[in-house]
Short mmCIF file of C-alpha atoms in Angstrom, two decimals:
data_model
loop_
_atom_site.label_atom_id
_atom_site.label_comp_id
_atom_site.label_asym_id
_atom_site.label_seq_id
_atom_site.Cartn_x
_atom_site.Cartn_y
_atom_site.Cartn_z
CA UNK A 1 198.39 58.57 -142.96
CA UNK A 2 194.68 58.42 -144.00
CA UNK A 3 192.72 60.23 -141.52
CA UNK A 4 190.52 63.06 -143.19
CA UNK A 5 187.88 61.97 -145.30
CA UNK A 6 184.69 63.77 -146.98
CA UNK A 7 181.73 62.30 -147.52
CA UNK A 8 180.24 63.31 -151.06
CA UNK A 9 176.78 63.05 -152.96
CA UNK A 10 177.32 62.37 -156.38
CA UNK A 11 173.90 63.25 -157.79
CA UNK A 12 172.48 61.96 -161.11
CA UNK A 13 170.28 64.46 -162.96
CA UNK A 14 168.24 63.01 -165.55
CA UNK A 15 165.93 65.38 -167.48
CA UNK A 16 163.24 64.41 -165.74
CA UNK A 17 163.04 65.58 -162.08
CA UNK A 18 161.49 63.11 -160.26
CA UNK A 19 164.28 60.64 -161.90
CA UNK A 20 167.34 61.90 -159.97
CA UNK A 21 169.27 59.32 -157.90
CA UNK A 22 171.52 60.22 -155.18
CA UNK A 23 174.94 58.52 -154.91
CA UNK A 24 176.89 58.72 -151.74
CA UNK A 25 180.50 58.23 -151.37
CA UNK A 26 183.31 58.68 -148.82
CA UNK A 27 186.86 59.42 -149.64
CA UNK A 28 190.14 59.70 -147.60
CA UNK A 29 191.96 63.08 -148.33
CA UNK A 30 195.40 62.68 -146.51
CA UNK A 31 197.88 61.47 -148.79
CA UNK A 32 195.66 61.25 -152.10
CA UNK A 33 193.47 64.00 -152.77
CA UNK A 34 190.40 62.58 -154.98
CA UNK A 35 188.93 65.88 -155.20
CA UNK A 36 190.32 67.63 -158.26
CA UNK A 37 189.53 64.56 -160.78
CA UNK A 38 185.95 64.51 -159.09
CA UNK A 39 185.31 67.96 -160.01
CA UNK A 40 186.39 67.50 -162.94
CA UNK A 41 184.24 64.56 -163.50
CA UNK A 42 180.69 66.54 -162.48
CA UNK A 43 181.93 69.12 -165.62
CA UNK A 44 182.28 66.50 -168.12
CA UNK A 45 179.00 64.66 -166.84
CA UNK A 46 176.91 67.08 -165.33
CA UNK A 47 176.71 64.02 -162.65
CA UNK A 48 176.54 67.21 -159.33
CA UNK A 49 178.48 66.33 -156.17
CA UNK A 50 178.71 68.05 -152.98
CA UNK A 51 179.72 68.01 -149.25
CA UNK A 52 177.92 65.78 -146.69
CA UNK A 53 177.90 66.08 -142.79
CA UNK A 54 180.61 63.61 -141.77
CA UNK A 55 180.93 62.60 -138.29
CA UNK A 56 184.26 60.99 -137.62
CA UNK A 57 187.40 61.28 -138.91
CA UNK A 58 188.95 58.18 -138.97
CA UNK A 59 186.88 56.45 -142.26
CA UNK A 60 186.96 53.25 -140.98
CA UNK A 61 185.69 53.49 -138.17
CA UNK A 62 183.62 56.13 -139.60
CA UNK A 63 182.51 53.13 -141.74
CA UNK A 64 181.91 50.49 -139.13
CA UNK A 65 179.83 52.51 -137.43
CA UNK A 66 177.67 53.78 -139.58
CA UNK A 67 177.59 50.34 -140.52
CA UNK A 68 175.81 48.95 -137.66
CA UNK A 69 173.26 51.92 -137.92
CA UNK A 70 172.71 51.01 -141.17
CA UNK A 71 173.86 54.54 -142.72
CA UNK A 72 176.67 54.00 -145.38
CA UNK A 73 177.19 55.54 -148.13
CA UNK A 74 177.05 53.74 -151.26
CA UNK A 75 180.36 53.59 -152.00
CA UNK A 76 184.24 54.53 -151.08
CA UNK A 77 187.67 55.15 -151.76
CA UNK A 78 190.07 53.78 -149.34
CA UNK A 79 192.93 51.48 -149.32
CA UNK A 80 192.11 48.36 -150.70
CA UNK A 81 192.18 46.42 -146.91
CA UNK A 82 189.27 48.67 -146.07
CA UNK A 83 187.79 46.04 -148.36
CA UNK A 84 187.84 43.77 -145.77
CA UNK A 85 185.97 44.64 -143.49
CA UNK A 86 183.82 42.36 -142.22
CA UNK A 87 180.35 44.60 -141.34
CA UNK A 88 180.42 45.98 -145.51
CA UNK A 89 179.04 43.73 -148.06
CA UNK A 90 180.59 44.99 -151.10
CA UNK A 91 179.00 44.53 -155.18
CA UNK A 92 180.96 42.00 -157.09
CA UNK A 93 181.86 43.54 -159.99
CA UNK A 94 182.35 42.11 -163.95
CA UNK A 95 184.83 43.56 -166.51
CA UNK A 96 182.66 46.30 -167.33
CA UNK A 97 183.58 47.93 -164.36
CA UNK A 98 187.21 47.95 -165.52
CA UNK A 99 189.02 49.16 -168.47
CA UNK A 100 190.73 46.60 -170.36
CA UNK A 101 194.31 48.23 -169.38
CA UNK A 102 193.79 47.41 -165.58
CA UNK A 103 196.55 46.11 -164.51
CA UNK A 104 196.80 42.46 -162.92
CA UNK A 105 198.83 42.67 -160.13
CA UNK A 106 196.24 45.75 -158.69
CA UNK A 107 193.27 43.37 -159.25
CA UNK A 108 195.80 41.04 -157.15
CA UNK A 109 194.48 43.58 -154.14
CA UNK A 110 191.14 43.49 -154.77
CA UNK A 111 190.16 40.03 -154.97
CA UNK A 112 188.77 38.32 -152.74
CA UNK A 113 187.24 34.40 -153.09
CA UNK A 114 187.65 34.60 -156.91
CA UNK A 115 185.65 37.69 -157.03
CA UNK A 116 186.71 41.40 -158.14
CA UNK A 117 185.50 43.77 -155.11
CA UNK A 118 186.37 46.73 -156.36
CA UNK A 119 187.96 49.17 -158.71
CA UNK A 120 191.82 49.86 -158.59
CA UNK A 121 192.51 53.35 -158.49
CA UNK A 122 196.08 53.65 -157.81
CA UNK A 123 198.99 50.57 -158.03
CA UNK A 124 201.98 50.66 -155.55
CA UNK A 125 201.85 52.41 -151.46
CA UNK A 126 204.34 50.99 -151.05
CA UNK A 127 207.89 51.41 -149.04
CA UNK A 128 211.05 52.79 -150.81
CA UNK A 129 214.50 54.15 -149.70
CA UNK A 130 214.87 57.51 -149.43
CA UNK A 131 218.21 59.05 -149.74
CA UNK A 132 220.15 62.31 -149.62
CA UNK A 133 222.17 62.87 -152.66
CA UNK A 134 224.53 65.80 -151.05
CA UNK A 135 225.80 63.14 -148.64
CA UNK A 136 226.19 60.02 -150.26
CA UNK A 137 228.46 58.89 -153.91
CA UNK A 138 226.09 55.66 -153.97
CA UNK A 139 223.07 54.29 -151.93
CA UNK A 140 223.48 51.19 -150.09
CA UNK A 141 222.52 47.93 -151.47
CA UNK A 142 222.81 46.06 -148.35
CA UNK A 143 222.52 47.09 -144.91
CA UNK A 144 225.93 46.32 -144.09
CA UNK A 145 226.68 48.75 -146.77
CA UNK A 146 225.17 50.94 -145.10
CA UNK A 147 226.20 50.79 -141.57
CA UNK A 148 229.48 51.26 -142.67
CA UNK A 149 228.43 54.90 -144.92
CA UNK A 150 227.84 55.99 -140.90
CA UNK A 151 231.53 56.60 -140.12
CA UNK A 152 231.25 58.73 -143.65
CA UNK A 153 228.58 61.68 -142.91
CA UNK A 154 228.35 64.96 -141.45
CA UNK A 155 228.84 65.19 -137.65
CA UNK A 156 225.24 66.50 -137.59
CA UNK A 157 224.00 64.22 -140.03
CA UNK A 158 222.26 60.56 -138.53
CA UNK A 159 221.82 57.62 -140.58
CA UNK A 160 218.72 56.32 -141.15
CA UNK A 161 215.37 56.73 -139.72
CA UNK A 162 211.72 55.01 -140.39
CA UNK A 163 208.51 54.00 -138.48
CA UNK A 164 209.92 51.61 -136.45
CA UNK A 165 207.77 50.43 -134.44
CA UNK A 166 204.67 50.37 -137.60
CA UNK A 167 204.12 46.70 -138.67
CA UNK A 168 204.14 47.44 -141.93
CA UNK A 169 207.41 48.94 -141.99
CA UNK A 170 208.49 45.47 -140.20
CA UNK A 171 207.24 43.55 -143.69
CA UNK A 172 210.10 43.75 -145.33
CA UNK A 173 212.28 42.86 -142.90
CA UNK A 174 210.01 39.81 -142.46
CA UNK A 175 210.81 38.99 -146.00
CA UNK A 176 214.40 38.47 -146.06
CA UNK A 177 213.59 36.15 -143.20
CA UNK A 178 211.15 33.90 -144.96
CA UNK A 179 208.64 34.98 -142.52
CA UNK A 180 205.34 37.28 -143.52
CA UNK A 181 203.24 36.64 -141.50
CA UNK A 182 200.30 35.31 -143.55
CA UNK A 183 199.99 33.11 -146.78
CA UNK A 184 196.45 33.00 -148.64
CA UNK A 185 194.33 31.98 -145.12
CA UNK A 186 197.30 30.39 -143.13
CA UNK A 187 198.96 32.39 -140.58
CA UNK A 188 202.17 31.35 -140.06
CA UNK A 189 204.12 34.13 -137.90
CA UNK A 190 204.82 31.26 -134.97
CA UNK A 191 208.02 29.94 -136.88
CA UNK A 192 211.92 30.09 -136.49
CA UNK A 193 211.75 32.41 -139.15
CA UNK A 194 209.83 34.66 -137.75
CA UNK A 195 211.45 35.05 -134.24
CA UNK A 196 215.01 35.52 -136.33
CA UNK A 197 213.52 38.22 -138.06
CA UNK A 198 212.23 40.19 -135.16
CA UNK A 199 215.78 39.67 -132.73
CA UNK A 200 217.53 40.61 -135.72
CA UNK A 201 215.09 43.37 -136.19
CA UNK A 202 215.49 44.61 -132.68
CA UNK A 203 219.04 44.80 -132.84
CA UNK A 204 219.36 47.90 -135.35
CA UNK A 205 219.03 50.72 -133.07
CA UNK A 206 221.83 49.35 -131.22
CA UNK A 207 224.06 48.98 -134.58
CA UNK A 208 222.72 52.59 -135.39
CA UNK A 209 220.42 51.02 -137.94
CA UNK A 210 217.15 52.31 -136.65
CA UNK A 211 215.29 55.58 -134.44
CA UNK A 212 212.74 54.21 -132.33
CA UNK A 213 211.34 57.21 -131.10
CA UNK A 214 211.19 58.81 -134.64
CA UNK A 215 207.97 57.50 -135.70
CA UNK A 216 205.89 59.17 -138.93
CA UNK A 217 206.10 62.65 -137.24
CA UNK A 218 209.37 62.94 -136.79
CA UNK A 219 211.62 62.18 -139.37
CA UNK A 220 209.87 63.31 -142.32
CA UNK A 221 210.05 66.47 -141.34
CA UNK A 222 213.74 66.09 -140.20
CA UNK A 223 214.51 64.27 -143.26
CA UNK A 224 213.84 66.72 -145.52
CA UNK A 225 216.12 69.21 -143.11
CA UNK A 226 218.81 67.52 -144.04
CA UNK A 227 219.27 65.55 -140.74
CA UNK A 228 218.64 61.95 -141.58
CA UNK A 229 220.66 60.54 -144.86
CA UNK A 230 218.36 58.06 -145.83
CA UNK A 231 214.42 57.38 -144.40
CA UNK A 232 212.44 54.26 -145.67
CA UNK A 233 209.25 55.58 -146.69
CA UNK A 234 206.04 55.37 -148.60
CA UNK A 235 205.60 56.24 -152.51
CA UNK A 236 202.48 58.13 -150.31
CA UNK A 237 205.44 60.90 -149.31
CA UNK A 238 207.45 61.22 -152.40
CA UNK A 239 206.02 64.06 -153.88
CA UNK A 240 206.24 65.80 -150.25
CA UNK A 241 210.05 64.59 -150.69
CA UNK A 242 210.82 66.07 -153.68
CA UNK A 243 209.65 69.75 -152.77
CA UNK A 244 212.08 69.93 -150.30
CA UNK A 245 215.01 68.11 -152.06
CA UNK A 246 214.82 68.55 -155.03
CA UNK A 247 217.24 67.26 -157.07
CA UNK A 248 219.02 66.16 -154.16
CA UNK A 249 216.24 63.69 -153.40
CA UNK A 250 217.44 60.30 -154.37
CA UNK A 251 215.77 57.05 -154.51
CA UNK A 252 217.25 53.22 -154.26
CA UNK A 253 215.77 49.89 -153.53
CA UNK A 254 215.72 48.68 -149.95
CA UNK A 255 218.55 46.99 -148.72
CA UNK A 256 219.44 43.33 -148.92
CA UNK A 257 219.89 41.57 -145.44
CA UNK A 258 222.26 38.47 -145.97
CA UNK A 259 222.21 38.39 -149.54
CA UNK A 260 218.46 38.43 -149.25
CA UNK A 261 215.79 41.04 -150.88
CA UNK A 262 213.81 43.19 -148.39
CA UNK A 263 210.22 43.09 -150.25
CA UNK A 264 207.85 45.28 -148.84
CA UNK A 265 204.03 44.87 -149.40
CA UNK A 266 202.22 46.99 -151.89
CA UNK A 267 198.77 47.81 -152.11
CA UNK A 268 196.66 49.95 -154.38
CA UNK A 269 193.95 52.57 -152.92
CA UNK A 270 189.96 51.46 -154.61
CA UNK A 271 186.81 52.56 -155.50
CA UNK A 272 184.03 50.12 -153.95
CA UNK A 273 180.60 49.68 -154.21
CA UNK A 274 178.66 48.81 -151.11
CA UNK A 275 175.57 46.31 -151.86
CA UNK A 276 172.59 47.83 -151.71
CA UNK A 277 168.97 47.89 -153.86
CA UNK A 278 170.08 50.32 -156.78
CA UNK A 279 167.99 51.70 -159.62
CA UNK A 280 169.74 51.53 -163.06
CA UNK A 281 170.64 54.94 -163.27
CA UNK A 282 172.70 54.88 -160.10
CA UNK A 283 174.36 51.83 -161.14
CA UNK A 284 174.92 53.69 -164.75
CA UNK A 285 176.59 56.66 -162.17
CA UNK A 286 178.54 54.75 -160.37
CA UNK A 287 180.14 52.72 -163.43
CA UNK A 288 181.26 55.77 -165.51
CA UNK A 289 182.77 57.31 -161.99
CA UNK A 290 184.66 53.64 -161.98
CA UNK A 291 185.63 54.26 -165.52
CA UNK A 292 186.57 57.64 -165.57
CA UNK A 293 188.83 57.39 -162.43
CA UNK A 294 190.71 54.05 -164.14
CA UNK A 295 191.04 56.24 -167.66
CA UNK A 296 194.24 57.41 -169.14
CA UNK A 297 194.00 61.12 -168.78
CA UNK A 298 192.61 60.54 -164.90
CA UNK A 299 195.62 58.23 -163.94
CA UNK A 300 198.06 60.75 -165.63
CA UNK A 301 196.92 63.68 -163.38
CA UNK A 302 197.22 61.55 -159.71
CA UNK A 303 200.11 60.75 -161.47
CA UNK A 304 201.32 64.40 -162.15
CA UNK A 305 200.57 65.84 -159.03
CA UNK A 306 200.57 63.43 -156.09
CA UNK A 307 202.72 60.74 -158.06
CA UNK A 308 200.64 58.17 -157.21
CA UNK A 309 201.31 55.24 -159.65
CA UNK A 310 198.92 54.30 -162.28
CA UNK A 311 196.59 50.91 -162.20
CA UNK A 312 195.82 51.57 -165.55
CA UNK A 313 198.84 49.98 -167.61
CA UNK A 314 199.07 52.12 -170.72
CA UNK A 315 199.03 55.51 -168.40
CA UNK A 316 202.16 53.56 -166.14
CA UNK A 317 203.71 53.13 -169.79
CA UNK A 318 203.70 56.91 -170.60
CA UNK A 319 205.07 57.46 -167.45
CA UNK A 320 207.79 54.93 -167.75
CA UNK A 321 209.05 56.35 -171.09
CA UNK A 322 209.57 59.69 -170.04
CA UNK A 323 210.61 59.07 -166.71
CA UNK A 324 213.97 59.88 -164.23
CA UNK A 325 215.99 57.79 -162.49
CA UNK A 326 213.92 58.69 -159.35
CA UNK A 327 211.04 57.48 -161.19
CA UNK A 328 211.95 53.94 -162.23
CA UNK A 329 212.89 53.51 -158.85
CA UNK A 330 210.16 53.62 -157.36
CA UNK A 331 207.89 51.29 -160.55
CA UNK A 332 211.12 48.82 -159.89
CA UNK A 333 210.26 48.62 -156.10
CA UNK A 334 207.38 47.75 -156.65
CA UNK A 335 208.12 45.37 -159.27
CA UNK A 336 210.03 43.25 -156.48
CA UNK A 337 207.51 43.94 -153.79
CA UNK A 338 204.48 41.42 -152.52
CA UNK A 339 200.76 42.34 -152.11
CA UNK A 340 199.37 42.62 -149.66
CA UNK A 341 197.17 39.49 -148.31
CA UNK A 342 192.89 40.65 -148.99
CA UNK A 343 192.24 38.67 -146.39
CA UNK A 344 189.71 39.72 -143.47
CA UNK A 345 192.56 38.22 -140.92
CA UNK A 346 194.86 41.23 -141.82
CA UNK A 347 193.77 43.07 -139.24
CA UNK A 348 194.19 40.39 -137.07
CA UNK A 349 197.32 39.71 -137.56
CA UNK A 350 198.57 43.05 -137.49
CA UNK A 351 197.42 43.79 -134.04
CA UNK A 352 199.03 40.08 -133.01
CA UNK A 353 202.09 41.30 -134.30
CA UNK A 354 201.97 44.24 -132.66
CA UNK A 355 201.51 42.76 -129.14
CA UNK A 356 204.56 39.88 -130.00
CA UNK A 357 207.13 42.34 -131.74
CA UNK A 358 206.20 44.78 -128.51
CA UNK A 359 206.98 42.01 -125.71
CA UNK A 360 209.99 41.31 -127.02
CA UNK A 361 210.94 44.71 -127.22
CA UNK A 362 210.36 45.03 -123.67
CA UNK A 363 211.96 42.27 -123.18
CA UNK A 364 209.09 40.26 -121.58
CA UNK A 365 209.53 37.10 -123.68
CA UNK A 366 211.83 35.64 -125.77
CA UNK A 367 212.07 35.67 -129.67
CA UNK A 368 210.40 32.56 -129.71
CA UNK A 369 207.77 32.81 -127.60
CA UNK A 370 206.94 36.37 -128.86
CA UNK A 371 206.68 34.38 -132.59
CA UNK A 372 204.37 32.21 -130.37
CA UNK A 373 202.03 34.67 -128.79
CA UNK A 374 201.36 36.46 -132.19
CA UNK A 375 200.39 33.33 -133.36
CA UNK A 376 198.48 32.07 -130.12
CA UNK A 377 196.44 35.40 -130.67
CA UNK A 378 195.80 35.83 -134.42
CA UNK A 379 194.25 31.94 -134.11
CA UNK A 380 192.58 32.50 -131.03
CA UNK A 381 190.81 36.16 -132.36
CA UNK A 382 190.15 34.44 -135.53
CA UNK A 383 188.39 31.43 -134.01
CA UNK A 384 185.92 34.14 -131.51
CA UNK A 385 184.91 35.55 -134.87
CA UNK A 386 183.39 32.40 -136.64
#
C-alpha cells in the first residue's frame, strides 16, 4: 500500500545565504500524494523543496537501513506505526506543533508513554464495506444476511472479497470475538477467543463468504468491473472505486457477527521529526510545515483530492455538513473503530499472527494450538529484543 516514496529537501531560505538551512523529508507516494501540498507550502513560504536521491522503494526498509548508517532524513510522512521503529528516535512534540483543532482520536495514534511523537495529518486508514448498488437492494448488516444475498446475484457476479490473508483485514473479525491481539503492551493472542475467531474465519471460504486466492492485486479491479457485489477494503481506495462505479458505489458498515459489530483498526498518516541537532531556523521551518499540513485548507485539499479524512475537527465538520451518504458512512465506521496500538511490539504481533494463522489454514495445527503459537512466537521475539 505504501511502497513508493520520495526524499525531498526543504531549503529554509534566509536573507543571508550563510543562514540557509537544509531539511530532508521522506514521504510515501502510494495511497496519498503530498506533492501538491508541498508545492503549495513552497509557494506560500519561500521554503524551497527539491528532490533528493533515493535508494529503496520500501520506505520503512529504507528508514531502517539509513538509521544503521546514520543517514536518516530530518522528518518523514508515513503511517503512524512507523513511529515505533526502534532504531529511530523521534522528537517529542509540544502544543506549539499542533493546531488546537486537532482531533483527540488522531492523537491516540501518535501517543507513546505520555508523549506526542508525531503530528497526525490524515485520520482513518480504516476498512469499510463497499458494495455495488446496481446488484443489491440494500447492503447486508450481518454476515448471515450477506450469505443470503448470494442467491440474488447475477450469475456472473460473486458475493464478496477482501485481502483474506492480510492480518490488517483479519482484525475486524477478531474484534467481534473479543480477540484483538494486544491491549496496551499486553499480548493476548493465546486465548480461547482467538482460537474461536480464526476457526470461524477459515470457514468463511467454504460458505462462499471469502476469496482467499484473490488478494489486494485482484479484487479491486474485479469489483470495479462488476465481478463482485462487495469488497472489504480501506478508505484509501475510496476515490478509485468512486471513479469507476460512480452512482452505483455504496458504502456500508462492516457486517456484525453473531450480534457483535466488526471494528477495524484505524490509524493516521503523520509527520514525524527525527531526533537530531537542529538550528532554530530548521525547527521553525519544520514547525511551520507541520502546522500548514494541519490547516483547514490543507486538510480540505487532501479530502477533495484523495478522500483522506481530516485530523482537524474543523475541517471534518465542514466536510460532514456537506457530505453524501457514502462520506457519512466512512466517518461513521471510523467512529466504530479501534485505534491501532502505538506499540513497538506491533511488528512482532503481525508476524506472529500470520504464522499461527497460516499453520491453521494449512491444517498443521488446531485452532487452539495456532493461537498458542502466536503468543509463544511473539513473547519469544520480544524477549530476545530486550
